[in-house]
Tab-separated table of C-alpha atoms in Angstrom:
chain	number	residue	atom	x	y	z
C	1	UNK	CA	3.727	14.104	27.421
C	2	UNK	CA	6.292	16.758	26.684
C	3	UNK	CA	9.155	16.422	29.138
C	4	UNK	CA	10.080	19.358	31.470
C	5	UNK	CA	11.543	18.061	34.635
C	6	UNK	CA	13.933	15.649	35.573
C	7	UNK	CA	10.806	12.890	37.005
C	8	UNK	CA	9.096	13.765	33.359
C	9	UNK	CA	12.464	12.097	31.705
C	10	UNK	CA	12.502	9.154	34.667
C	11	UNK	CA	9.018	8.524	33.676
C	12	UNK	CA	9.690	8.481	30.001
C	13	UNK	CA	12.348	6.426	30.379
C	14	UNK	CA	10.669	3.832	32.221
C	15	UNK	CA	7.541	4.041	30.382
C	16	UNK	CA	7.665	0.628	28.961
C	17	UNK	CA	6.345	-0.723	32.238
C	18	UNK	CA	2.565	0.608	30.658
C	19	UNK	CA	2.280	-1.764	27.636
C	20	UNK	CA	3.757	-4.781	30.039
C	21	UNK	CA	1.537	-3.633	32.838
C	22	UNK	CA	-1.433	-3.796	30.490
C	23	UNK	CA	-0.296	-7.250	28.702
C	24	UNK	CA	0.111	-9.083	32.061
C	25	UNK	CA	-3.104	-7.901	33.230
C	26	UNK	CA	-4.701	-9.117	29.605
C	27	UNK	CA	-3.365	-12.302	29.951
C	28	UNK	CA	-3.827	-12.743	33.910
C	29	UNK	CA	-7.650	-11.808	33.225
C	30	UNK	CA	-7.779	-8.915	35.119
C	31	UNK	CA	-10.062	-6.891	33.269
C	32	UNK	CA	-12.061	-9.415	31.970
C	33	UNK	CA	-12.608	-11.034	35.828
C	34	UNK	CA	-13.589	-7.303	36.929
C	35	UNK	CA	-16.021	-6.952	33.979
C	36	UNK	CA	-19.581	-6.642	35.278
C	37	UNK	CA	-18.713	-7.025	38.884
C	38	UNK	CA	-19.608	-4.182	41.583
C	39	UNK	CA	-16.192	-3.765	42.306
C	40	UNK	CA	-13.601	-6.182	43.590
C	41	UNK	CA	-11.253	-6.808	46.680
C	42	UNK	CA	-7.402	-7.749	45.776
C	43	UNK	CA	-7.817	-10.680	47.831
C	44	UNK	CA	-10.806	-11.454	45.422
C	45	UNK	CA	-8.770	-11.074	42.503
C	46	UNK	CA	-5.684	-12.568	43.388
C	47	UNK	CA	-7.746	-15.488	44.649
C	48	UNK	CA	-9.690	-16.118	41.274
C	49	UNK	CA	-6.402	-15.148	39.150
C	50	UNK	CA	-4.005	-17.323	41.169
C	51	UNK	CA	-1.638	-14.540	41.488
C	52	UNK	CA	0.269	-12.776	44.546
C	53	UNK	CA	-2.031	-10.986	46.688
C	54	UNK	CA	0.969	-8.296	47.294
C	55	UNK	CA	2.078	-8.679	43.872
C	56	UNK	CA	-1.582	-8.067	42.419
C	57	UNK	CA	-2.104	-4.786	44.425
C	58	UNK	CA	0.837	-3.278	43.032
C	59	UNK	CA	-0.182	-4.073	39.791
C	60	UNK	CA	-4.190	-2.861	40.159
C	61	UNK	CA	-2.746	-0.142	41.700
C	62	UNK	CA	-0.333	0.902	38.594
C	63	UNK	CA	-3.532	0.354	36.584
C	64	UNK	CA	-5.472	2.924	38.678
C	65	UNK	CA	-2.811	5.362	38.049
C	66	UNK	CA	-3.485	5.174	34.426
C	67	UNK	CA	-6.985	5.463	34.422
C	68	UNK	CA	-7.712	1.983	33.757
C	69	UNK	CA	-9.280	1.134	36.466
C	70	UNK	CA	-10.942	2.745	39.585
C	71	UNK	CA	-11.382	2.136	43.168
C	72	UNK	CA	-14.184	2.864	46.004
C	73	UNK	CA	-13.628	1.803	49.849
C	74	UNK	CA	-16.405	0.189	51.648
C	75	UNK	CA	-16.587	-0.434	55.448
C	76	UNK	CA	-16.039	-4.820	55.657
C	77	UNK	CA	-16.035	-4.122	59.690
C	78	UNK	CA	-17.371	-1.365	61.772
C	79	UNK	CA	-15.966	-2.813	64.987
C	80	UNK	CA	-12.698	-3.074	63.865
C	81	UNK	CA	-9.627	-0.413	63.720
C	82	UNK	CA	-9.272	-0.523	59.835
C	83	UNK	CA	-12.179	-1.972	58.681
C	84	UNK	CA	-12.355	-0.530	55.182
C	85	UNK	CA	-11.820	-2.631	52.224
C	86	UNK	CA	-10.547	-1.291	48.481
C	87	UNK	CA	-12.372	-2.834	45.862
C	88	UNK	CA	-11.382	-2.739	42.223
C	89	UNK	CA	-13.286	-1.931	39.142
C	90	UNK	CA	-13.393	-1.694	35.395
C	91	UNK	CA	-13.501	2.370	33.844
C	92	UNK	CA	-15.713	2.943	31.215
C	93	UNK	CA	-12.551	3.113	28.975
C	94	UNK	CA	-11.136	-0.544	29.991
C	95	UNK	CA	-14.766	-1.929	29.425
C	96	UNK	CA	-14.624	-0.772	26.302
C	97	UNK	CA	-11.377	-1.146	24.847
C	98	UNK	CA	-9.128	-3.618	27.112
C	99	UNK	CA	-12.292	-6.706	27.546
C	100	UNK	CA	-12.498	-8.982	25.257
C	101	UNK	CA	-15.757	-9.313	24.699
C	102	UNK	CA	-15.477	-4.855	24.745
C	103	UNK	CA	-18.113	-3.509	21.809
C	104	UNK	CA	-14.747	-1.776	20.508
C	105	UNK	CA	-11.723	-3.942	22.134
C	106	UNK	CA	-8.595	-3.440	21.399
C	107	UNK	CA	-7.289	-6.595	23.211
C	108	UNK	CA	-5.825	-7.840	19.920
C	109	UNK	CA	-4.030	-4.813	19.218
C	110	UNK	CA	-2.587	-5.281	22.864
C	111	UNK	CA	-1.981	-9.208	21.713
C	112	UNK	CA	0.237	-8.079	18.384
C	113	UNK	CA	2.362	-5.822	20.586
C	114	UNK	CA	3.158	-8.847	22.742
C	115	UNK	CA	4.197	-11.184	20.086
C	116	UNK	CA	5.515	-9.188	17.427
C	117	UNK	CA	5.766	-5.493	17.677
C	118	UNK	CA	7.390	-4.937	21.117
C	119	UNK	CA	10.516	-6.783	19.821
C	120	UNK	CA	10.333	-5.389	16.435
C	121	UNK	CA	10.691	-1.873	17.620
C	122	UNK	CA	13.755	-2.883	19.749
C	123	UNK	CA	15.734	-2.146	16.742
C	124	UNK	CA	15.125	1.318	16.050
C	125	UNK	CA	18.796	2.346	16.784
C	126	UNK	CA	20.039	0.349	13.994
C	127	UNK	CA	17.262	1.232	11.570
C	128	UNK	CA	17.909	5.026	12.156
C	129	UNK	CA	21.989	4.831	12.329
C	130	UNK	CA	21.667	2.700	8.656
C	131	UNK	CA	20.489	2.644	5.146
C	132	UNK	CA	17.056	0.610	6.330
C	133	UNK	CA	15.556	0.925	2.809
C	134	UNK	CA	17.256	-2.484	1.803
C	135	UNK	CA	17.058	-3.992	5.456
C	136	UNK	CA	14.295	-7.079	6.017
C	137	UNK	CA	11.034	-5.590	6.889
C	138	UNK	CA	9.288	-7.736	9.802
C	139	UNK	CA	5.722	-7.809	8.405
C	140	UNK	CA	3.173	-9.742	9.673
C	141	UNK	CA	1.467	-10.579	6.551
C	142	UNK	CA	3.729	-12.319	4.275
C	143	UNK	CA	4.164	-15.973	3.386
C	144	UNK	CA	7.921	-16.174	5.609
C	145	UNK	CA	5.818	-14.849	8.954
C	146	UNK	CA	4.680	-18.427	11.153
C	147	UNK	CA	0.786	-18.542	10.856
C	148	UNK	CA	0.027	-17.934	14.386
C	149	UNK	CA	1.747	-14.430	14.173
C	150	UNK	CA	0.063	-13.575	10.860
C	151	UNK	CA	-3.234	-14.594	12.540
C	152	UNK	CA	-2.519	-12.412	15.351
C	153	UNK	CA	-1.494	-9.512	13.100
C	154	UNK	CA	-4.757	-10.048	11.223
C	155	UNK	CA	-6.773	-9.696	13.895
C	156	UNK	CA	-4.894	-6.748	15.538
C	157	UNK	CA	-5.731	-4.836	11.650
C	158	UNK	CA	-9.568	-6.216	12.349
C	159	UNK	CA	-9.789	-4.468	15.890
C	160	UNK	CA	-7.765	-1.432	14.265
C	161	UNK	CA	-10.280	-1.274	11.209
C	162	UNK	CA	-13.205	-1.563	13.560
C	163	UNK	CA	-12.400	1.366	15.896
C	164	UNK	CA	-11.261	3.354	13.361
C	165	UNK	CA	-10.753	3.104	10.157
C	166	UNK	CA	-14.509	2.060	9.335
C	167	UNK	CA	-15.989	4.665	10.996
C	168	UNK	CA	-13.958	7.109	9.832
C	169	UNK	CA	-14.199	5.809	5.927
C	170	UNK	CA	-18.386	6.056	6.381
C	171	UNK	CA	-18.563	9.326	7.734
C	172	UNK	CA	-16.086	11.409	5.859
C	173	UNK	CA	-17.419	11.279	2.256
C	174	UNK	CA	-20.480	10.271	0.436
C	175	UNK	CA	-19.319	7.261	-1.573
C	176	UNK	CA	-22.776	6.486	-3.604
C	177	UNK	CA	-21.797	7.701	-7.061
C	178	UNK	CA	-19.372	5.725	-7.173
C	179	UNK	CA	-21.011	1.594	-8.501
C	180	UNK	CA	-17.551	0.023	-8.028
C	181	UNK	CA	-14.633	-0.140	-5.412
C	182	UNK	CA	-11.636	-2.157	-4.816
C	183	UNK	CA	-10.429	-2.177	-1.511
C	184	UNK	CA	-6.137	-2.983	-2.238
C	185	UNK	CA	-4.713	-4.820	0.914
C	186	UNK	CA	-7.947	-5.360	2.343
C	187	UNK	CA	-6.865	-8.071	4.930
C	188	UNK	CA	-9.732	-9.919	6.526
C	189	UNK	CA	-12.137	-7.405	4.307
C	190	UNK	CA	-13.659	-5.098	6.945
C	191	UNK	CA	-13.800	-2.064	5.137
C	192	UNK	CA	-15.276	-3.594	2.354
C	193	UNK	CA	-17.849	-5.425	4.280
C	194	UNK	CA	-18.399	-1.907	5.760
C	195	UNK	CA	-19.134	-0.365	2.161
C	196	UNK	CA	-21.070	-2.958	0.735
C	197	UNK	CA	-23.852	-2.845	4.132
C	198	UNK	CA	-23.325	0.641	3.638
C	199	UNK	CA	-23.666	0.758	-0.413
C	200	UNK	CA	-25.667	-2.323	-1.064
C	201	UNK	CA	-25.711	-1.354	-4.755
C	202	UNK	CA	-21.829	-1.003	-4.820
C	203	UNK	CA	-19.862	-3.983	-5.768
C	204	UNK	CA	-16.273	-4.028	-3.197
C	205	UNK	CA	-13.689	-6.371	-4.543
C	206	UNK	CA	-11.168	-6.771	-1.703
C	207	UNK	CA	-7.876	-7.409	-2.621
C	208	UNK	CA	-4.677	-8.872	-0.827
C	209	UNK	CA	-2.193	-11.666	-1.455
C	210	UNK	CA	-3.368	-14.839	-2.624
C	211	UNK	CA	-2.406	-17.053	0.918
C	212	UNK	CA	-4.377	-13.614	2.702
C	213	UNK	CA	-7.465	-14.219	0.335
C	214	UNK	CA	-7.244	-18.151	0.789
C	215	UNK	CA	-7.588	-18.043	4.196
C	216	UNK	CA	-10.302	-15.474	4.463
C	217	UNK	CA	-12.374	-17.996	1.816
C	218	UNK	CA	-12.459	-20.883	3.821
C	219	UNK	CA	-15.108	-18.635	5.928
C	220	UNK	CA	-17.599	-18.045	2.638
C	221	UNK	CA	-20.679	-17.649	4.448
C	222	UNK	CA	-19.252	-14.502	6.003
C	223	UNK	CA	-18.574	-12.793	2.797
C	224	UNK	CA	-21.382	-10.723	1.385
C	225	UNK	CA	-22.911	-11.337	-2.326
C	226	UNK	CA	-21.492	-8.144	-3.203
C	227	UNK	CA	-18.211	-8.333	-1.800
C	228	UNK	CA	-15.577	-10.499	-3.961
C	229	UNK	CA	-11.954	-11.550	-2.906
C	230	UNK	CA	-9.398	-11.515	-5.050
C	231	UNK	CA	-5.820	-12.288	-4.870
C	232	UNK	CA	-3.330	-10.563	-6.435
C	233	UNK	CA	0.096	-8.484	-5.643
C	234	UNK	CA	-0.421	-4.202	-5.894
C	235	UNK	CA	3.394	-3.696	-7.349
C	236	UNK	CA	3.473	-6.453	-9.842
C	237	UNK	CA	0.231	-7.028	-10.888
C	238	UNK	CA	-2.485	-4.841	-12.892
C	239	UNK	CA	-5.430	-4.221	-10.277
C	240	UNK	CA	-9.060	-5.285	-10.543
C	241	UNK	CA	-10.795	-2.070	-12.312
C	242	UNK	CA	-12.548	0.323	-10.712
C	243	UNK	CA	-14.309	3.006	-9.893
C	244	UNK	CA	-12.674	3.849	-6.535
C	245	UNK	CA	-9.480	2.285	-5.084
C	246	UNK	CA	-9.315	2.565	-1.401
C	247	UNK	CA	-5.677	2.360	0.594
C	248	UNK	CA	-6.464	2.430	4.163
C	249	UNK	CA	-3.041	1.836	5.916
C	250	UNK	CA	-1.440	1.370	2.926
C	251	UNK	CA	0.717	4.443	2.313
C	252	UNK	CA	2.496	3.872	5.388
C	253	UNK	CA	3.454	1.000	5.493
C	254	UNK	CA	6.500	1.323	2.743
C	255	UNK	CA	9.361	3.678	1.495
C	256	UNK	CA	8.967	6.204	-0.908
C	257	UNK	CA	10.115	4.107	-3.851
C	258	UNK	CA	7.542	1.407	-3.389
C	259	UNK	CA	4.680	4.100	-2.706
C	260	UNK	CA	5.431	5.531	-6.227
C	261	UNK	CA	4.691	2.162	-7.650
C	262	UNK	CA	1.729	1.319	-5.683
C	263	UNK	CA	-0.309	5.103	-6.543
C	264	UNK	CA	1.308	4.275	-10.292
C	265	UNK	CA	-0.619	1.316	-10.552
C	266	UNK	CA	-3.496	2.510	-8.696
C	267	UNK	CA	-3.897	5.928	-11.614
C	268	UNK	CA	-3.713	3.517	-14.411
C	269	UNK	CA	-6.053	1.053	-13.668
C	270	UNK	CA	-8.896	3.358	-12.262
C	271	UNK	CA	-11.668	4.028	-14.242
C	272	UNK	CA	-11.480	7.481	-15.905
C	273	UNK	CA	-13.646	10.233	-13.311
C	274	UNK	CA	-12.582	7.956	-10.528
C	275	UNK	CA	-11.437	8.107	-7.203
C	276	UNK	CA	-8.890	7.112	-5.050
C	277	UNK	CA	-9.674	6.742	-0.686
C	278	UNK	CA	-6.414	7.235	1.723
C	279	UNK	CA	-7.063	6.474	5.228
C	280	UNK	CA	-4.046	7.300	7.152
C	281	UNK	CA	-3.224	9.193	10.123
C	282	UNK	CA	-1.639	12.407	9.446
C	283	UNK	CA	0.990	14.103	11.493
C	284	UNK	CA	1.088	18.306	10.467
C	285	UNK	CA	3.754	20.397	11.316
C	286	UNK	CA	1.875	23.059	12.879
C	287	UNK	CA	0.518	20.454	15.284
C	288	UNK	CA	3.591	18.886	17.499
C	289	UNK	CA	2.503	17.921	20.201
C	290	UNK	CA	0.463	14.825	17.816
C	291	UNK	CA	2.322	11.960	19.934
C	292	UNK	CA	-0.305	9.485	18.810
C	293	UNK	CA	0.546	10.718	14.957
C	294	UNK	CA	4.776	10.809	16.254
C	295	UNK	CA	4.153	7.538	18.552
C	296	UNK	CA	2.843	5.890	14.843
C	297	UNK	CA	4.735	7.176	12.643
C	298	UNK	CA	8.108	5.679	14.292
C	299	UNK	CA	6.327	2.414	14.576
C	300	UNK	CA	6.461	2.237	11.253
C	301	UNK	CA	9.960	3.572	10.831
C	302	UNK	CA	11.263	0.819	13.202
C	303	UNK	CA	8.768	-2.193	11.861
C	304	UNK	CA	8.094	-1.351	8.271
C	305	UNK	CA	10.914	1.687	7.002
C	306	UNK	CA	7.844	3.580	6.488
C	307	UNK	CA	6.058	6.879	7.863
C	308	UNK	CA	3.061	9.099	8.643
C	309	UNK	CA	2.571	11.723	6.139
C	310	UNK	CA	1.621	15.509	6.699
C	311	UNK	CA	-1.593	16.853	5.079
C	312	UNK	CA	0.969	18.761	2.411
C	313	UNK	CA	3.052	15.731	2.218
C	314	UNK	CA	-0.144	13.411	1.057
C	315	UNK	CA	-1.207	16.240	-1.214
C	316	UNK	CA	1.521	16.710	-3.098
C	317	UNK	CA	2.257	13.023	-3.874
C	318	UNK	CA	-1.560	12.112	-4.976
C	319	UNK	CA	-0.901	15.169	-7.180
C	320	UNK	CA	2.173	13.959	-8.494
C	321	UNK	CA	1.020	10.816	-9.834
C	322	UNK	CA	-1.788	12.742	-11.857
C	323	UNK	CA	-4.620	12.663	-8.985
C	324	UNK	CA	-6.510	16.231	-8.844
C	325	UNK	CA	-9.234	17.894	-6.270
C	326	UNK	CA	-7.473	16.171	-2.956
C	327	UNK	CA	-9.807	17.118	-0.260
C	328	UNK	CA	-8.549	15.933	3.257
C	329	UNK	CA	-10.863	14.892	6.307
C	330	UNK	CA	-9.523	15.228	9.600
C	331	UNK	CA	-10.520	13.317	12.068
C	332	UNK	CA	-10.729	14.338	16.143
C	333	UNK	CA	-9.247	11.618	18.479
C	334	UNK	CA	-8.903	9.269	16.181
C	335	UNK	CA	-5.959	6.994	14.417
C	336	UNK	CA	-7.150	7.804	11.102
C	337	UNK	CA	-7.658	10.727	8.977
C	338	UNK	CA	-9.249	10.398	4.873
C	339	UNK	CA	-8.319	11.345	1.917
C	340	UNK	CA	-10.004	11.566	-1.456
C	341	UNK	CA	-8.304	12.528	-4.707
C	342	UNK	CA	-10.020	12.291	-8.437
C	343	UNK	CA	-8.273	11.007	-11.589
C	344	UNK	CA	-9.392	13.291	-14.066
């Protein structure tokens, strides 16, 4: 990714063609179409999309470029001077990740950068030339965002928690000893319906603003008996007690100030010999070429006014709000990294 040559800078600076590439191709059907057929012809594709044959090759072709999807020529007619056909087909990665119906899509991940976040990071120049701590944050969770776009974000977070924070969360520590765990921000309560199949004796009380919780309770018969929503808001209110408080995505989301008050809150309402769960991707110094961690972390700057941490940067502010024994779980290829940290 790291640019060396003149054609490396071209291609970064036309590299928003990828995400559009990929969103047209999500919402033509592409990938979904070519799922679980033996390979298609453009014609084929064009045909059953109602797109531009010429159009639609250039595009496939892009696609293949990227790795997302492959190609294999068989011979249509022997007789004739070019009688070989291209035919188009889904990599293991696109099946996976970019079909809907993939065991670990990220189509609406794709979906949120369509409606919300591609604009949203438009402004970076005038977050970064500014004072952005006062500027309006474009969330996608609060009460002023329309419905459809909170819905979107929602299920974007979902998808996100899925591939993973979840796994990540269930692998990294052993979270038995601990009977009770609120999950703060929980969102559509994934990673607490991951704990409590996980923990059956645990009891997870996922908590999130009160229109988040309302609309996650008109669906009761998906929530667990040991999983309980509550509403409530982490800087003004005191939190449901606990044994362990779990942020995943939390810390970065915000500025400094507001982080202060959210771990504040946390320390004081956990339960003495408690714990406190960070799942956040980190981005260390002594490993720069982390685009995925860089790539995230000025997301956040340009949607949010908020950051990626480094391993020393996480430490030392659990520590500073009275948390002790910070042990840190890296994660390989993945968007999330855990941390656990005792209140004494």
């Amino acid at each position: 990714m790291a640019a060396t040559t003149a054609t490396d800078v071209w291609c970064h600076i036309h590299s928003f063609l990828i995400p559009q590439a990929l969103i047209s191709a999500q919402k033509l059907g592409v990938f979904d179409y070519l799922e679980g057929r033996d390979g298609q012809s453009v014609t084929c594709v064009a045909t059953a999309l109602g797109s531009s044959v010429r159009a639609t090759r250039q595009l496939l072709d892009f696609l293949v470029c990227l790795g997302y999807l492959g190609t294999r020529k068989v011979t249509a007619d022997p007789t004739a001077s070019d009688g070989d056909v291209e035919l188009y087909f889904n990599t293991d990665v696109t099946s996976k990740h970019l079909t809907i119906n993939g065991p670990l899509t990220l189509v609406p991940i794709l979906r949120n950068v369509d409606c919300r976040l591609y604009l949203a990071a438009s402004d970076l120049l005038s977050v970064v030339s500014s004072k952005y701590e006062g500027r309006q944050r474009k969330t996608g969770w609060d009460t002023s965002t329309p419905a459809p776009v909170r819905k979107q974000f929602l299920a974007a977070m979902k998808s996100y928690n899925q591939v993973w924070q979840i796994p990540a969360i269930i692998q990294s520590f052993d979270l038995s000893t601990f009977p009770t765990a609120c999950d703060l921000g929980a969102g559509t309560g994934d990673v607490a319906y991951a704990l409590s199949k996980r923990y059956p004796d645990m009891n997870v009380t996922a908590f999130d603003l009160p229109h988040i919780v309302k609309e996650i309770q008109e669906k009761p018969n998906e929530i667990p008996c040991n999983v309980l929503f509550r509403g409530g808001d982490f800087f003004t209110e005191k939190l449901p007690p606990a044994d362990r408080y779990i942020l995943a995505n939390i810390i970065h989301d915000w500025p400094e100030n507001k982080v202060d008050m959210i771990l504040s809150n946390a320390f004081k309402a956990l339960n003495r010999g408690g714990a406190i769960l960070l799942a956040e991707l980190l981005v260390d110094e002594d490993d720069p070429e982390n685009i995925h961690g860089q790539m995230f972390s000025i997301l956040m700057l340009s949607v949010l006014a908020g950051q990626q941490l480094s391993s020393k940067g996480i430490t030392q502010l659990l520590l500073r709000h009275g948390f002790k024994n910070v042990e840190i779980k890296k994660q390989p290829n993945s968007m999330a990294d855990v941390i656990l940290a005792r209140k004494p």
